[in-house]
PDB file of C-alpha atoms and ligand atoms in Angstrom:
ATOM      1  CA  MET C   1       3.134 -22.347   5.613  1.00  0.00           C
ATOM      2  CA  ILE C   2       0.526 -20.025   4.222  1.00  0.00           C
ATOM      3  CA  SER C   3      -1.211 -20.595   0.937  1.00  0.00           C
ATOM      4  CA  ALA C   4      -0.467 -17.359  -0.916  1.00  0.00           C
ATOM      5  CA  LEU C   5      -1.605 -17.212  -4.529  1.00  0.00           C
ATOM      6  CA  ASP C   6       1.102 -17.749  -7.089  1.00  0.00           C
ATOM      7  CA  ASP C   7       1.695 -14.490  -8.979  1.00  0.00           C
ATOM      8  CA  SER C   8       0.667 -16.307 -12.169  1.00  0.00           C
ATOM      9  CA  GLU C   9      -2.858 -16.599 -10.704  1.00  0.00           C
ATOM     10  CA  VAL C  10      -3.076 -12.840 -10.099  1.00  0.00           C
ATOM     11  CA  ARG C  11      -4.275 -10.391 -12.744  1.00  0.00           C
ATOM     12  CA  ARG C  12      -4.920  -7.222 -10.719  1.00  0.00           C
ATOM     13  CA  ILE C  13      -3.650  -5.854  -7.413  1.00  0.00           C
ATOM     14  CA  LEU C  14      -4.998  -2.902  -5.409  1.00  0.00           C
ATOM     15  CA  VAL C  15      -2.696  -1.170  -2.913  1.00  0.00           C
ATOM     16  CA  VAL C  16      -4.402   0.912  -0.197  1.00  0.00           C
ATOM     17  CA  MET C  17      -2.139   3.099   1.940  1.00  0.00           C
ATOM     18  CA  ALA C  18      -2.568   6.204   4.103  1.00  0.00           C
ATOM     19  CA  HIS C  19       0.157   8.525   2.792  1.00  0.00           C
ATOM     20  CA  PRO C  20       2.144   9.194  -0.355  1.00  0.00           C
ATOM     21  CA  ASP C  21       5.434   7.261   0.130  1.00  0.00           C
ATOM     22  CA  ASP C  22       4.013   4.492   2.417  1.00  0.00           C
ATOM     23  CA  VAL C  23       3.803   2.063  -0.487  1.00  0.00           C
ATOM     24  CA  ASP C  24       7.328   2.856  -1.626  1.00  0.00           C
ATOM     25  CA  PHE C  25       9.012   2.381   1.742  1.00  0.00           C
ATOM     26  CA  SER C  26       7.232  -0.923   2.390  1.00  0.00           C
ATOM     27  CA  SER C  27       6.520  -2.513  -0.965  1.00  0.00           C
ATOM     28  CA  ALA C  28       7.803  -0.795  -4.119  1.00  0.00           C
ATOM     29  CA  GLY C  29      10.282  -3.585  -4.876  1.00  0.00           C
ATOM     30  CA  SER C  30       7.601  -6.272  -4.754  1.00  0.00           C
ATOM     31  CA  ILE C  31       5.369  -4.104  -6.928  1.00  0.00           C
ATOM     32  CA  ALA C  32       8.115  -3.839  -9.558  1.00  0.00           C
ATOM     33  CA  THR C  33       8.315  -7.647  -9.656  1.00  0.00           C
ATOM     34  CA  TRP C  34       4.541  -7.813 -10.114  1.00  0.00           C
ATOM     35  CA  THR C  35       4.231  -5.249 -12.911  1.00  0.00           C
ATOM     36  CA  ASP C  36       7.197  -6.938 -14.658  1.00  0.00           C
ATOM     37  CA  GLN C  37       5.010 -10.052 -14.870  1.00  0.00           C
ATOM     38  CA  GLY C  38       2.180  -8.072 -16.478  1.00  0.00           C
ATOM     39  CA  ILE C  39       0.031  -7.739 -13.375  1.00  0.00           C
ATOM     40  CA  GLU C  40      -2.011  -4.502 -13.292  1.00  0.00           C
ATOM     41  CA  VAL C  41      -1.440  -2.552 -10.082  1.00  0.00           C
ATOM     42  CA  THR C  42      -3.575   0.357  -8.824  1.00  0.00           C
ATOM     43  CA  TYR C  43      -2.696   2.614  -5.887  1.00  0.00           C
ATOM     44  CA  LEU C  44      -5.379   4.138  -3.650  1.00  0.00           C
ATOM     45  CA  ILE C  45      -3.837   6.716  -1.312  1.00  0.00           C
ATOM     46  CA  VAL C  46      -6.211   7.892   1.442  1.00  0.00           C
ATOM     47  CA  THR C  47      -4.563  11.263   2.295  1.00  0.00           C
ATOM     48  CA  ASP C  48      -2.449  13.760   0.362  1.00  0.00           C
ATOM     49  CA  GLY C  49       0.287  13.678   3.003  1.00  0.00           C
ATOM     50  CA  ASP C  50      -0.472  17.333   3.731  1.00  0.00           C
ATOM     51  CA  ALA C  51       1.023  17.137   7.250  1.00  0.00           C
ATOM     52  CA  GLY C  52       4.360  15.838   5.934  1.00  0.00           C
ATOM     53  CA  GLY C  53       7.486  17.404   4.492  1.00  0.00           C
ATOM     54  CA  PHE C  54      10.422  19.178   6.093  1.00  0.00           C
ATOM     55  CA  ASP C  55      10.806  22.424   4.141  1.00  0.00           C
ATOM     56  CA  THR C  56       9.041  25.215   6.021  1.00  0.00           C
ATOM     57  CA  ALA C  57       9.583  27.587   3.065  1.00  0.00           C
ATOM     58  CA  VAL C  58       7.014  25.700   0.989  1.00  0.00           C
ATOM     59  CA  PRO C  59       3.487  27.113   1.520  1.00  0.00           C
ATOM     60  CA  ARG C  60       1.441  24.388   3.221  1.00  0.00           C
ATOM     61  CA  SER C  61      -1.390  24.869   0.717  1.00  0.00           C
ATOM     62  CA  GLU C  62       0.913  23.580  -2.027  1.00  0.00           C
ATOM     63  CA  ILE C  63       1.817  20.350  -0.242  1.00  0.00           C
ATOM     64  CA  PRO C  64      -1.139  18.200  -1.421  1.00  0.00           C
ATOM     65  CA  GLY C  65      -0.413  18.927  -5.099  1.00  0.00           C
ATOM     66  CA  ILE C  66       3.314  18.350  -4.641  1.00  0.00           C
ATOM     67  CA  ARG C  67       2.816  15.049  -2.850  1.00  0.00           C
ATOM     68  CA  ARG C  68       0.286  13.715  -5.360  1.00  0.00           C
ATOM     69  CA  ALA C  69       2.715  14.495  -8.186  1.00  0.00           C
ATOM     70  CA  GLU C  70       5.562  12.831  -6.277  1.00  0.00           C
ATOM     71  CA  GLN C  71       3.492   9.682  -5.712  1.00  0.00           C
ATOM     72  CA  ARG C  72       2.571   9.528  -9.401  1.00  0.00           C
ATOM     73  CA  ALA C  73       6.240   9.864 -10.372  1.00  0.00           C
ATOM     74  CA  ALA C  74       7.254   7.195  -7.838  1.00  0.00           C
ATOM     75  CA  ALA C  75       4.563   4.858  -9.182  1.00  0.00           C
ATOM     76  CA  LYS C  76       5.969   5.170 -12.703  1.00  0.00           C
ATOM     77  CA  CYS C  77       9.386   3.957 -11.433  1.00  0.00           C
ATOM     78  CA  VAL C  78       7.800   0.579 -10.644  1.00  0.00           C
ATOM     79  CA  GLY C  79       5.383   0.329 -13.568  1.00  0.00           C
ATOM     80  CA  VAL C  80       2.194   1.745 -12.021  1.00  0.00           C
ATOM     81  CA  ASP C  81       0.102   4.335 -13.902  1.00  0.00           C
ATOM     82  CA  ASP C  82      -3.227   4.145 -12.039  1.00  0.00           C
ATOM     83  CA  VAL C  83      -2.911   6.248  -8.862  1.00  0.00           C
ATOM     84  CA  ARG C  84      -6.037   7.445  -7.063  1.00  0.00           C
ATOM     85  CA  PHE C  85      -6.465   9.661  -3.984  1.00  0.00           C
ATOM     86  CA  LEU C  86      -9.286  10.017  -1.457  1.00  0.00           C
ATOM     87  CA  GLY C  87      -8.086  13.371  -0.053  1.00  0.00           C
ATOM     88  CA  HIS C  88      -8.658  12.700   3.652  1.00  0.00           C
ATOM     89  CA  PRO C  89      -6.760  15.013   6.049  1.00  0.00           C
ATOM     90  CA  ASP C  90      -3.279  13.696   6.876  1.00  0.00           C
ATOM     91  CA  GLY C  91      -2.908  12.719  10.535  1.00  0.00           C
ATOM     92  CA  ARG C  92      -6.651  12.679  11.151  1.00  0.00           C
ATOM     93  CA  VAL C  93      -7.942   9.661   9.251  1.00  0.00           C
ATOM     94  CA  GLU C  94     -10.921   8.250  11.126  1.00  0.00           C
ATOM     95  CA  ALA C  95     -12.348   4.731  11.030  1.00  0.00           C
ATOM     96  CA  THR C  96     -15.731   5.683   9.601  1.00  0.00           C
ATOM     97  CA  PHE C  97     -18.326   3.740   7.658  1.00  0.00           C
ATOM     98  CA  ASP C  98     -17.817   6.233   4.815  1.00  0.00           C
ATOM     99  CA  LEU C  99     -14.096   5.395   4.612  1.00  0.00           C
ATOM    100  CA  ARG C 100     -14.978   1.697   4.332  1.00  0.00           C
ATOM    101  CA  ARG C 101     -17.457   2.498   1.566  1.00  0.00           C
ATOM    102  CA  ASP C 102     -14.916   4.612  -0.322  1.00  0.00           C
ATOM    103  CA  ILE C 103     -12.373   1.768  -0.239  1.00  0.00           C
ATOM    104  CA  ALA C 104     -15.028  -0.844  -1.094  1.00  0.00           C
ATOM    105  CA  ARG C 105     -16.025   1.309  -4.092  1.00  0.00           C
ATOM    106  CA  VAL C 106     -12.509   1.131  -5.524  1.00  0.00           C
ATOM    107  CA  ILE C 107     -12.265  -2.603  -4.801  1.00  0.00           C
ATOM    108  CA  ARG C 108     -15.452  -3.096  -6.837  1.00  0.00           C
ATOM    109  CA  GLN C 109     -14.138  -0.842  -9.626  1.00  0.00           C
ATOM    110  CA  VAL C 110     -10.692  -2.463  -9.855  1.00  0.00           C
ATOM    111  CA  ARG C 111     -11.743  -6.050  -9.006  1.00  0.00           C
ATOM    112  CA  PRO C 112      -8.344  -7.089  -7.624  1.00  0.00           C
ATOM    113  CA  ASP C 113      -7.289 -10.646  -6.797  1.00  0.00           C
ATOM    114  CA  ARG C 114      -4.845  -9.347  -4.184  1.00  0.00           C
ATOM    115  CA  VAL C 115      -5.078  -6.285  -1.930  1.00  0.00           C
ATOM    116  CA  LEU C 116      -2.009  -4.855  -0.192  1.00  0.00           C
ATOM    117  CA  THR C 117      -2.377  -2.539   2.807  1.00  0.00           C
ATOM    118  CA  SER C 118      -0.783  -1.429   6.085  1.00  0.00           C
ATOM    119  CA  SER C 119      -1.084  -3.179   9.428  1.00  0.00           C
ATOM    120  CA  PRO C 120      -4.050  -2.332  11.640  1.00  0.00           C
ATOM    121  CA  GLU C 121      -2.010  -3.467  14.654  1.00  0.00           C
ATOM    122  CA  ARG C 122       0.531  -1.553  16.675  1.00  0.00           C
ATOM    123  CA  ASN C 123       4.164  -2.626  16.401  1.00  0.00           C
ATOM    124  CA  TYR C 124       5.674  -2.628  19.897  1.00  0.00           C
ATOM    125  CA  GLU C 125       9.252  -3.109  18.687  1.00  0.00           C
ATOM    126  CA  ARG C 126       9.424   0.043  16.529  1.00  0.00           C
ATOM    127  CA  ILE C 127       6.933   2.865  16.865  1.00  0.00           C
ATOM    128  CA  ALA C 128       7.316   4.484  13.423  1.00  0.00           C
ATOM    129  CA  PRO C 129       5.332   1.920  11.382  1.00  0.00           C
ATOM    130  CA  SER C 130       2.314   2.364  13.670  1.00  0.00           C
ATOM    131  CA  HIS C 131       1.231   5.861  12.619  1.00  0.00           C
ATOM    132  CA  PRO C 132      -2.449   6.152  13.562  1.00  0.00           C
ATOM    133  CA  ASP C 133      -3.415   6.732   9.917  1.00  0.00           C
ATOM    134  CA  HIS C 134      -1.649   3.480   8.922  1.00  0.00           C
ATOM    135  CA  ARG C 135      -3.592   1.505  11.536  1.00  0.00           C
ATOM    136  CA  VAL C 136      -6.942   3.037  10.579  1.00  0.00           C
ATOM    137  CA  VAL C 137      -6.402   2.499   6.855  1.00  0.00           C
ATOM    138  CA  GLY C 138      -5.263  -1.110   7.392  1.00  0.00           C
ATOM    139  CA  GLY C 139      -8.337  -1.880   9.481  1.00  0.00           C
ATOM    140  CA  ALA C 140     -10.762  -0.122   7.131  1.00  0.00           C
ATOM    141  CA  THR C 141      -9.249  -1.913   4.129  1.00  0.00           C
ATOM    142  CA  LEU C 142      -9.658  -5.338   5.727  1.00  0.00           C
ATOM    143  CA  ASP C 143     -13.269  -4.401   6.569  1.00  0.00           C
ATOM    144  CA  ALA C 144     -13.800  -3.216   2.996  1.00  0.00           C
ATOM    145  CA  VAL C 145     -12.456  -6.551   1.698  1.00  0.00           C
ATOM    146  CA  TYR C 146     -14.618  -8.464   4.148  1.00  0.00           C
ATOM    147  CA  PRO C 147     -17.508  -8.021   4.284  1.00  0.00           C
ATOM    148  CA  ASP C 148     -18.205  -4.789   2.421  1.00  0.00           C
ATOM    149  CA  ALA C 149     -16.930  -5.342  -1.135  1.00  0.00           C
ATOM    150  CA  ARG C 150     -18.219  -8.900  -1.457  1.00  0.00           C
ATOM    151  CA  ASN C 151     -21.649  -8.361   0.074  1.00  0.00           C
ATOM    152  CA  ALA C 152     -24.036  -6.870  -2.485  1.00  0.00           C
ATOM    153  CA  PHE C 153     -26.267  -5.694   0.371  1.00  0.00           C
ATOM    154  CA  ALA C 154     -23.482  -3.677   2.047  1.00  0.00           C
ATOM    155  CA  HIS C 155     -23.337  -0.024   0.908  1.00  0.00           C
ATOM    156  CA  PRO C 156     -26.318  -0.696  -1.402  1.00  0.00           C
ATOM    157  CA  GLU C 157     -25.832   2.668  -3.128  1.00  0.00           C
ATOM    158  CA  LEU C 158     -22.684   1.322  -4.808  1.00  0.00           C
ATOM    159  CA  LEU C 159     -24.759  -1.143  -6.808  1.00  0.00           C
ATOM    160  CA  ARG C 160     -27.918   0.949  -7.061  1.00  0.00           C
ATOM    161  CA  ASP C 161     -26.342   4.273  -8.099  1.00  0.00           C
ATOM    162  CA  GLU C 162     -23.009   3.263  -9.594  1.00  0.00           C
ATOM    163  CA  GLY C 163     -23.660  -0.230 -10.948  1.00  0.00           C
ATOM    164  CA  LEU C 164     -20.770  -1.711  -8.969  1.00  0.00           C
ATOM    165  CA  ASP C 165     -21.328  -5.427  -8.416  1.00  0.00           C
ATOM    166  CA  ALA C 166     -19.979  -7.255  -5.366  1.00  0.00           C
ATOM    167  CA  TRP C 167     -16.381  -8.476  -5.654  1.00  0.00           C
ATOM    168  CA  THR C 168     -14.462 -11.056  -3.622  1.00  0.00           C
ATOM    169  CA  VAL C 169     -10.759 -10.334  -3.087  1.00  0.00           C
ATOM    170  CA  ARG C 170      -8.820 -13.597  -2.758  1.00  0.00           C
ATOM    171  CA  GLU C 171      -6.032 -12.524  -0.408  1.00  0.00           C
ATOM    172  CA  VAL C 172      -4.702  -9.547   1.532  1.00  0.00           C
ATOM    173  CA  TRP C 173      -1.010  -8.777   1.972  1.00  0.00           C
ATOM    174  CA  ILE C 174      -0.256  -6.739   5.089  1.00  0.00           C
ATOM    175  CA  ALA C 175       2.982  -4.733   5.012  1.00  0.00           C
ATOM    176  CA  GLY C 176       4.396  -4.815   8.522  1.00  0.00           C
ATOM    177  CA  GLY C 177       1.861  -7.371   9.703  1.00  0.00           C
ATOM    178  CA  PRO C 178       2.416  -8.832  13.189  1.00  0.00           C
ATOM    179  CA  ALA C 179       3.161 -12.370  11.968  1.00  0.00           C
ATOM    180  CA  PRO C 180       5.269 -12.097   8.781  1.00  0.00           C
ATOM    181  CA  ASN C 181       4.945 -15.153   6.539  1.00  0.00           C
ATOM    182  CA  LYS C 182       5.984 -13.946   3.083  1.00  0.00           C
ATOM    183  CA  HIS C 183       9.334 -12.560   1.893  1.00  0.00           C
ATOM    184  CA  VAL C 184       9.792 -11.224  -1.635  1.00  0.00           C
ATOM    185  CA  ASP C 185      13.327 -11.086  -3.075  1.00  0.00           C
ATOM    186  CA  VAL C 186      13.743  -7.521  -4.382  1.00  0.00           C
ATOM    187  CA  THR C 187      17.510  -7.534  -4.966  1.00  0.00           C
ATOM    188  CA  ASP C 188      17.176  -7.218  -8.736  1.00  0.00           C
ATOM    189  CA  VAL C 189      14.704  -4.312  -8.545  1.00  0.00           C
ATOM    190  CA  PHE C 190      16.333  -2.440  -5.674  1.00  0.00           C
ATOM    191  CA  ASP C 191      17.389   0.456  -7.912  1.00  0.00           C
ATOM    192  CA  ARG C 192      13.777   1.027  -8.942  1.00  0.00           C
ATOM    193  CA  LYS C 193      12.596   0.994  -5.341  1.00  0.00           C
ATOM    194  CA  LEU C 194      15.284   3.543  -4.493  1.00  0.00           C
ATOM    195  CA  ALA C 195      14.261   5.682  -7.489  1.00  0.00           C
ATOM    196  CA  ALA C 196      10.631   5.541  -6.337  1.00  0.00           C
ATOM    197  CA  LEU C 197      11.624   6.753  -2.880  1.00  0.00           C
ATOM    198  CA  ARG C 198      13.796   9.519  -4.323  1.00  0.00           C
ATOM    199  CA  ALA C 199      10.768  10.654  -6.370  1.00  0.00           C
ATOM    200  CA  HIS C 200       9.265  11.740  -3.035  1.00  0.00           C
ATOM    201  CA  VAL C 201      11.594  14.721  -3.058  1.00  0.00           C
ATOM    202  CA  SER C 202       9.759  16.567  -0.273  1.00  0.00           C
ATOM    203  CA  GLN C 203      10.248  13.564   1.997  1.00  0.00           C
ATOM    204  CA  THR C 204      13.606  12.080   1.110  1.00  0.00           C
ATOM    205  CA  ALA C 205      15.817  14.815  -0.436  1.00  0.00           C
ATOM    206  CA  HIS C 206      17.335  15.586   2.961  1.00  0.00           C
ATOM    207  CA  MET C 207      18.048  11.923   3.805  1.00  0.00           C
ATOM    208  CA  ASP C 208      21.739  11.366   3.030  1.00  0.00           C
ATOM    209  CA  GLY C 209      21.846   7.710   3.998  1.00  0.00           C
ATOM    210  CA  LEU C 210      18.636   6.570   2.292  1.00  0.00           C
ATOM    211  CA  ASP C 211      20.377   3.944   0.157  1.00  0.00           C
ATOM    212  CA  GLN C 212      22.250   2.419   3.094  1.00  0.00           C
ATOM    213  CA  MET C 213      19.259   2.615   5.430  1.00  0.00           C
ATOM    214  CA  LEU C 214      17.100   0.732   2.922  1.00  0.00           C
ATOM    215  CA  ARG C 215      19.767  -1.883   2.256  1.00  0.00           C
ATOM    216  CA  GLY C 216      20.032  -2.425   6.009  1.00  0.00           C
ATOM    217  CA  PHE C 217      16.291  -3.016   6.449  1.00  0.00           C
ATOM    218  CA  LEU C 218      16.004  -5.215   3.368  1.00  0.00           C
ATOM    219  CA  THR C 219      19.103  -7.248   4.257  1.00  0.00           C
ATOM    220  CA  ARG C 220      17.702  -8.037   7.703  1.00  0.00           C
ATOM    221  CA  ASN C 221      14.435  -9.162   6.084  1.00  0.00           C
ATOM    222  CA  ALA C 222      16.335 -11.433   3.691  1.00  0.00           C
ATOM    223  CA  GLU C 223      18.386 -12.916   6.512  1.00  0.00           C
ATOM    224  CA  ALA C 224      15.216 -13.631   8.509  1.00  0.00           C
ATOM    225  CA  ALA C 225      13.852 -15.467   5.470  1.00  0.00           C
ATOM    226  CA  GLY C 226      17.035 -17.530   5.080  1.00  0.00           C
ATOM    227  CA  PHE C 227      17.840 -16.054   1.648  1.00  0.00           C
ATOM    228  CA  ALA C 228      21.417 -16.230   0.339  1.00  0.00           C
ATOM    229  CA  GLU C 229      23.921 -13.681   1.608  1.00  0.00           C
ATOM    230  CA  GLY C 230      23.677 -10.338  -0.154  1.00  0.00           C
ATOM    231  CA  ARG C 231      20.013 -10.685  -1.058  1.00  0.00           C
ATOM    232  CA  LEU C 232      17.381  -8.047  -0.202  1.00  0.00           C
ATOM    233  CA  ALA C 233      13.754  -8.739   0.732  1.00  0.00           C
ATOM    234  CA  GLU C 234      10.473  -7.033   1.543  1.00  0.00           C
ATOM    235  CA  VAL C 235       8.266  -8.707   4.129  1.00  0.00           C
ATOM    236  CA  PHE C 236       4.514  -9.229   4.425  1.00  0.00           C
ATOM    237  CA  GLN C 237       1.816 -11.150   6.224  1.00  0.00           C
ATOM    238  CA  VAL C 238      -0.477 -12.843   3.722  1.00  0.00           C
ATOM    239  CA  VAL C 239      -4.054 -13.392   4.855  1.00  0.00           C
ATOM    240  CA  PRO C 240      -6.309 -15.624   2.733  1.00  0.00           C
ATOM    241  CA  THR C 241      -9.811 -14.187   2.388  1.00  0.00           C
ATOM    242  CA  ALA C 242     -11.614 -16.374  -0.095  1.00  0.00           C
TER     243      ALA C 242
HETATM  244 ZN1   ZN K   1       2.768   6.952   6.360  1.00  0.00          ZN
END
């Protein structure tokens, strides 16, 4: 068994994902359970999802604004008001030192106990979770947690110019991590997760079977965890970092 923090020990959580909608497909149910307990949750989205969408009638220049608004609306469905964007180009996120600094900056601003991100590893059973941007953002976030955010001598300009002291995150939750060890029961908040996904109109409006598809995924997760029949679960790999 892993030693994940009890939610009662957690005051703030930072979620770092590549695209608008990533957090909602993987984790919105868990986030609803966290905000319901009074935990403050901040989203940091690295791109504006400007390579996504299905409607060719929408001018591409309007996509970033549309997708930011959709992510903000989706966040509200699960109790999150603080949504930040880095504006990197969708599909071309690179593992640079600057990306690590930009994530470390927000870690030092938010001072989260728990960070949630995507997996830096490729999934060889299903290809869709392993979008290159997801892998790069997952890896850069883990690097930003350790060592960058906690080492006052890393990215010295953050302290010198912005007054941001070092901060030690206590654990990282990886959505779609290679060795799942944490299942969160989201049955009672499923409707809010579905509402969050439907808020991404440009991504999900054309998906007729969204409800059933989600229930299928979440049911399989719950079964793998040994939860009672009819329950729904999201799945993570928790990595202690303290
Ligand atoms: Zn994505």
